[in-house]
Amino acid sequence: MSKYEELNKAGPEQQNCGLAVDVIYIDTFDTARSLQSIACSSGTSMRSIALGGGELQLKSRIINGSFNRGYCMQIFRSEAIYNCNMNDQIDTVGADSDWIETTGTQHSSFDACKIYCLQTEACKAVHYDSKYCFVYNKITTVQQKADSIYSRKDCVDTQSKWTF
């Protein structure tokens, strides 16, 4: 982002004006889509834009309004809200060199092992074998092993939006 025409002041030269921001969303297929402009002529307002990936291009312009001391704009990303699920693979384990040592109730069953992973941010996957929960805090390679169950945590950001 840069100041309009590299001016030193952030506020408009004339009195009684407003701010409009034209928003162009470029999706993952490199298609540009113009979204409804964000216009503020007095007071404050807020607008959210949900993104499925891609980029935003913003261009500001002066419009009629009642501001007399300049204006500002805040852009922030809403905190991510993740929805996570465990994906099971029968007769599969991760690499022995990648699991970390843990203690506690996660060893009581495969379901307890998966719940532990869902509730632990650093956990990426688990496998359950011989009444023991093996926890992985990084992506690991998998291999076949009879009577074992491997489960990878997959999370999706359900809050993917920007607020203006």
PDB file of C-alpha atoms in Angstrom:
ATOM      1  CA  MET A   1       0.000   0.000   0.000  1.00  0.00           C
ATOM      2  CA  SER A   2       1.167   3.530  -0.629  1.00  0.00           C
ATOM      3  CA  LYS A   3      -0.113   7.058  -0.188  1.00  0.00           C
ATOM      4  CA  TYR A   4      -2.088   8.418  -3.128  1.00  0.00           C
ATOM      5  CA  GLU A   5       0.312   9.968  -5.646  1.00  0.00           C
ATOM      6  CA  GLU A   6       3.013   9.816  -2.926  1.00  0.00           C
ATOM      7  CA  LEU A   7       1.464  12.812  -1.089  1.00  0.00           C
ATOM      8  CA  ASN A   8       2.776  13.665   2.392  1.00  0.00           C
ATOM      9  CA  LYS A   9      -0.687  14.043   3.979  1.00  0.00           C
ATOM     10  CA  ALA A  10      -3.170  11.217   4.422  1.00  0.00           C
ATOM     11  CA  GLY A  11      -6.252  13.492   4.528  1.00  0.00           C
ATOM     12  CA  PRO A  12      -7.996  15.122   1.575  1.00  0.00           C
ATOM     13  CA  GLU A  13      -7.087  18.662   0.457  1.00  0.00           C
ATOM     14  CA  GLN A  14     -10.719  19.873   0.359  1.00  0.00           C
ATOM     15  CA  GLN A  15     -13.202  20.043   3.245  1.00  0.00           C
ATOM     16  CA  ASN A  16     -16.438  18.019   3.517  1.00  0.00           C
ATOM     17  CA  CYS A  17     -15.604  14.900   1.570  1.00  0.00           C
ATOM     18  CA  GLY A  18     -15.763  11.143   2.003  1.00  0.00           C
ATOM     19  CA  LEU A  19     -13.791   8.054   1.120  1.00  0.00           C
ATOM     20  CA  ALA A  20     -14.635   5.237  -1.255  1.00  0.00           C
ATOM     21  CA  VAL A  21     -12.562   2.113  -1.761  1.00  0.00           C
ATOM     22  CA  ASP A  22     -12.976   0.090  -4.931  1.00  0.00           C
ATOM     23  CA  VAL A  23     -12.394  -3.625  -4.280  1.00  0.00           C
ATOM     24  CA  ILE A  24     -11.218  -6.097  -6.889  1.00  0.00           C
ATOM     25  CA  TYR A  25     -10.992  -9.764  -5.904  1.00  0.00           C
ATOM     26  CA  ILE A  26      -8.692 -11.975  -7.957  1.00  0.00           C
ATOM     27  CA  ASP A  27      -9.707 -15.592  -7.454  1.00  0.00           C
ATOM     28  CA  THR A  28      -7.527 -18.695  -7.650  1.00  0.00           C
ATOM     29  CA  PHE A  29      -8.217 -18.946 -11.417  1.00  0.00           C
ATOM     30  CA  ASP A  30      -6.739 -15.402 -11.944  1.00  0.00           C
ATOM     31  CA  THR A  31     -10.183 -14.006 -12.739  1.00  0.00           C
ATOM     32  CA  ALA A  32     -10.678 -10.412 -11.547  1.00  0.00           C
ATOM     33  CA  ARG A  33     -14.079  -9.672 -10.025  1.00  0.00           C
ATOM     34  CA  SER A  34     -15.191  -6.187  -8.989  1.00  0.00           C
ATOM     35  CA  LEU A  35     -16.956  -6.218  -5.639  1.00  0.00           C
ATOM     36  CA  GLN A  36     -19.275  -3.513  -4.326  1.00  0.00           C
ATOM     37  CA  SER A  37     -17.238  -0.437  -3.384  1.00  0.00           C
ATOM     38  CA  ILE A  38     -16.893   0.491   0.262  1.00  0.00           C
ATOM     39  CA  ALA A  39     -18.102   4.073   0.631  1.00  0.00           C
ATOM     40  CA  CYS A  40     -17.957   6.159   3.789  1.00  0.00           C
ATOM     41  CA  SER A  41     -19.318   9.696   3.741  1.00  0.00           C
ATOM     42  CA  SER A  42     -19.748  10.276   7.495  1.00  0.00           C
ATOM     43  CA  GLY A  43     -19.155   8.404  10.733  1.00  0.00           C
ATOM     44  CA  THR A  44     -17.927   4.836  10.557  1.00  0.00           C
ATOM     45  CA  SER A  45     -19.033   1.693   8.820  1.00  0.00           C
ATOM     46  CA  MET A  46     -17.844  -1.885   8.524  1.00  0.00           C
ATOM     47  CA  ARG A  47     -18.025  -4.447   5.762  1.00  0.00           C
ATOM     48  CA  SER A  48     -16.891  -8.061   5.598  1.00  0.00           C
ATOM     49  CA  ILE A  49     -15.704  -9.896   2.507  1.00  0.00           C
ATOM     50  CA  ALA A  50     -15.404 -13.687   2.562  1.00  0.00           C
ATOM     51  CA  LEU A  51     -12.507 -15.010   0.511  1.00  0.00           C
ATOM     52  CA  GLY A  52     -11.912 -18.500  -0.758  1.00  0.00           C
ATOM     53  CA  GLY A  53      -8.244 -17.818  -1.501  1.00  0.00           C
ATOM     54  CA  GLY A  54      -6.805 -15.364  -3.978  1.00  0.00           C
ATOM     55  CA  GLU A  55      -5.955 -11.692  -3.519  1.00  0.00           C
ATOM     56  CA  LEU A  56      -7.617  -8.317  -3.000  1.00  0.00           C
ATOM     57  CA  GLN A  57      -6.752  -5.099  -4.795  1.00  0.00           C
ATOM     58  CA  LEU A  58      -7.928  -1.862  -3.142  1.00  0.00           C
ATOM     59  CA  LYS A  59      -8.037   1.618  -4.678  1.00  0.00           C
ATOM     60  CA  SER A  60      -9.275   4.626  -2.703  1.00  0.00           C
ATOM     61  CA  ARG A  61     -10.969   7.718  -4.097  1.00  0.00           C
ATOM     62  CA  ILE A  62     -12.557  10.888  -2.688  1.00  0.00           C
ATOM     63  CA  ILE A  63     -16.370  11.184  -2.758  1.00  0.00           C
ATOM     64  CA  ASN A  64     -18.938  13.677  -1.444  1.00  0.00           C
ATOM     65  CA  GLY A  65     -19.397  13.523   2.317  1.00  0.00           C
ATOM     66  CA  SER A  66     -19.186  15.398   5.597  1.00  0.00           C
ATOM     67  CA  PHE A  67     -15.660  14.610   6.855  1.00  0.00           C
ATOM     68  CA  ASN A  68     -13.706  17.760   7.633  1.00  0.00           C
ATOM     69  CA  ARG A  69     -10.535  16.409   9.329  1.00  0.00           C
ATOM     70  CA  GLY A  70      -9.495  13.549   7.096  1.00  0.00           C
ATOM     71  CA  TYR A  71     -10.224   9.857   7.500  1.00  0.00           C
ATOM     72  CA  CYS A  72      -8.565   6.521   7.983  1.00  0.00           C
ATOM     73  CA  MET A  73      -9.259   2.931   7.096  1.00  0.00           C
ATOM     74  CA  GLN A  74      -8.542  -0.220   9.073  1.00  0.00           C
ATOM     75  CA  ILE A  75      -8.245  -3.582   7.343  1.00  0.00           C
ATOM     76  CA  PHE A  76      -7.962  -6.731   9.393  1.00  0.00           C
ATOM     77  CA  ARG A  77      -8.438 -10.433   9.006  1.00  0.00           C
ATOM     78  CA  SER A  78     -10.894 -12.061  11.348  1.00  0.00           C
ATOM     79  CA  GLU A  79      -9.353 -14.645  13.627  1.00  0.00           C
ATOM     80  CA  ALA A  80      -9.433 -18.030  12.011  1.00  0.00           C
ATOM     81  CA  ILE A  81     -11.975 -20.512  13.301  1.00  0.00           C
ATOM     82  CA  TYR A  82     -10.890 -24.023  12.418  1.00  0.00           C
ATOM     83  CA  ASN A  83     -13.156 -27.000  11.984  1.00  0.00           C
ATOM     84  CA  CYS A  84     -11.039 -30.139  12.352  1.00  0.00           C
ATOM     85  CA  ASN A  85     -11.776 -33.790  11.613  1.00  0.00           C
ATOM     86  CA  MET A  86      -9.716 -36.939  11.916  1.00  0.00           C
ATOM     87  CA  ASN A  87      -9.325 -39.132   8.818  1.00  0.00           C
ATOM     88  CA  ASP A  88      -8.677 -42.777   9.673  1.00  0.00           C
ATOM     89  CA  GLN A  89      -6.529 -45.215   7.684  1.00  0.00           C
ATOM     90  CA  ILE A  90      -6.746 -48.876   8.742  1.00  0.00           C
ATOM     91  CA  ASP A  91      -3.554 -50.979   8.939  1.00  0.00           C
ATOM     92  CA  THR A  92      -1.367 -47.871   8.607  1.00  0.00           C
ATOM     93  CA  VAL A  93       1.248 -46.155  10.814  1.00  0.00           C
ATOM     94  CA  GLY A  94       3.529 -43.137  10.588  1.00  0.00           C
ATOM     95  CA  ALA A  95       7.326 -43.190  10.603  1.00  0.00           C
ATOM     96  CA  ASP A  96       8.853 -44.288  13.936  1.00  0.00           C
ATOM     97  CA  SER A  97      11.301 -41.362  13.866  1.00  0.00           C
ATOM     98  CA  ASP A  98       8.480 -38.769  13.727  1.00  0.00           C
ATOM     99  CA  TRP A  99       6.273 -39.555  16.735  1.00  0.00           C
ATOM    100  CA  ILE A 100       6.696 -37.788  20.068  1.00  0.00           C
ATOM    101  CA  GLU A 101       6.421 -39.246  23.572  1.00  0.00           C
ATOM    102  CA  THR A 102       3.227 -38.486  25.510  1.00  0.00           C
ATOM    103  CA  THR A 103       1.554 -39.656  28.706  1.00  0.00           C
ATOM    104  CA  GLY A 104      -2.044 -39.588  29.867  1.00  0.00           C
ATOM    105  CA  THR A 105      -5.562 -40.753  29.084  1.00  0.00           C
ATOM    106  CA  GLN A 106      -5.092 -40.628  25.282  1.00  0.00           C
ATOM    107  CA  HIS A 107      -3.671 -44.159  25.532  1.00  0.00           C
ATOM    108  CA  SER A 108      -6.935 -45.710  26.787  1.00  0.00           C
ATOM    109  CA  SER A 109      -8.506 -46.172  23.313  1.00  0.00           C
ATOM    110  CA  PHE A 110      -8.245 -45.126  19.686  1.00  0.00           C
ATOM    111  CA  ASP A 111     -11.129 -42.660  20.189  1.00  0.00           C
ATOM    112  CA  ALA A 112      -9.318 -41.093  23.174  1.00  0.00           C
ATOM    113  CA  CYS A 113      -6.196 -40.858  21.021  1.00  0.00           C
ATOM    114  CA  LYS A 114      -8.109 -38.966  18.285  1.00  0.00           C
ATOM    115  CA  ILE A 115      -9.806 -36.652  20.819  1.00  0.00           C
ATOM    116  CA  TYR A 116      -6.383 -35.821  22.250  1.00  0.00           C
ATOM    117  CA  CYS A 117      -5.154 -34.883  18.771  1.00  0.00           C
ATOM    118  CA  LEU A 118      -8.218 -32.730  18.027  1.00  0.00           C
ATOM    119  CA  GLN A 119      -7.723 -30.856  21.310  1.00  0.00           C
ATOM    120  CA  THR A 120      -3.953 -30.388  20.916  1.00  0.00           C
ATOM    121  CA  GLU A 121      -2.940 -27.683  18.451  1.00  0.00           C
ATOM    122  CA  ALA A 122       0.524 -29.121  17.773  1.00  0.00           C
ATOM    123  CA  CYS A 123      -0.841 -32.596  16.936  1.00  0.00           C
ATOM    124  CA  LYS A 124      -0.916 -33.363  13.193  1.00  0.00           C
ATOM    125  CA  ALA A 125      -1.725 -37.081  13.314  1.00  0.00           C
ATOM    126  CA  VAL A 126      -1.872 -40.151  15.560  1.00  0.00           C
ATOM    127  CA  HIS A 127      -1.716 -43.885  15.229  1.00  0.00           C
ATOM    128  CA  TYR A 128      -2.969 -46.435  17.717  1.00  0.00           C
ATOM    129  CA  ASP A 129      -1.195 -49.742  18.129  1.00  0.00           C
ATOM    130  CA  SER A 130      -1.012 -52.229  21.015  1.00  0.00           C
ATOM    131  CA  LYS A 131      -2.977 -50.000  23.412  1.00  0.00           C
ATOM    132  CA  TYR A 132      -0.631 -47.049  22.862  1.00  0.00           C
ATOM    133  CA  CYS A 133      -1.297 -43.687  21.187  1.00  0.00           C
ATOM    134  CA  PHE A 134       1.567 -42.484  18.975  1.00  0.00           C
ATOM    135  CA  VAL A 135       1.361 -38.704  18.416  1.00  0.00           C
ATOM    136  CA  TYR A 136       2.923 -36.826  15.483  1.00  0.00           C
ATOM    137  CA  ASN A 137       3.555 -33.086  15.648  1.00  0.00           C
ATOM    138  CA  LYS A 138       4.585 -32.895  11.983  1.00  0.00           C
ATOM    139  CA  ILE A 139       3.537 -34.453   8.700  1.00  0.00           C
ATOM    140  CA  THR A 140       4.930 -37.961   8.486  1.00  0.00           C
ATOM    141  CA  THR A 141       5.242 -40.637   5.835  1.00  0.00           C
ATOM    142  CA  VAL A 142       2.893 -43.577   6.257  1.00  0.00           C
ATOM    143  CA  GLN A 143       3.384 -47.294   5.743  1.00  0.00           C
ATOM    144  CA  GLN A 144       1.321 -50.430   6.054  1.00  0.00           C
ATOM    145  CA  LYS A 145       1.210 -52.273   9.392  1.00  0.00           C
ATOM    146  CA  ALA A 146      -1.435 -54.815  10.343  1.00  0.00           C
ATOM    147  CA  ASP A 147      -3.658 -54.167  13.375  1.00  0.00           C
ATOM    148  CA  SER A 148      -2.813 -50.439  13.553  1.00  0.00           C
ATOM    149  CA  ILE A 149      -4.946 -47.391  12.816  1.00  0.00           C
ATOM    150  CA  TYR A 150      -3.487 -44.074  11.646  1.00  0.00           C
ATOM    151  CA  SER A 151      -5.563 -40.889  11.730  1.00  0.00           C
ATOM    152  CA  ARG A 152      -4.544 -37.524  10.226  1.00  0.00           C
ATOM    153  CA  LYS A 153      -6.015 -34.229  11.455  1.00  0.00           C
ATOM    154  CA  ASP A 154      -7.475 -32.093   8.652  1.00  0.00           C
ATOM    155  CA  CYS A 155      -8.582 -28.561   9.534  1.00  0.00           C
ATOM    156  CA  VAL A 156     -10.456 -25.985   7.450  1.00  0.00           C
ATOM    157  CA  ASP A 157     -10.652 -22.255   8.224  1.00  0.00           C
ATOM    158  CA  THR A 158     -14.400 -21.538   8.357  1.00  0.00           C
ATOM    159  CA  GLN A 159     -13.907 -17.824   9.105  1.00  0.00           C
ATOM    160  CA  SER A 160     -11.962 -16.910   5.950  1.00  0.00           C
ATOM    161  CA  LYS A 161     -13.042 -13.265   5.628  1.00  0.00           C
ATOM    162  CA  TRP A 162     -11.606  -9.755   5.709  1.00  0.00           C
ATOM    163  CA  THR A 163     -13.299  -6.801   7.397  1.00  0.00           C
ATOM    164  CA  PHE A 164     -13.077  -3.187   6.205  1.00  0.00           C
TER     165      PHE A 164
END
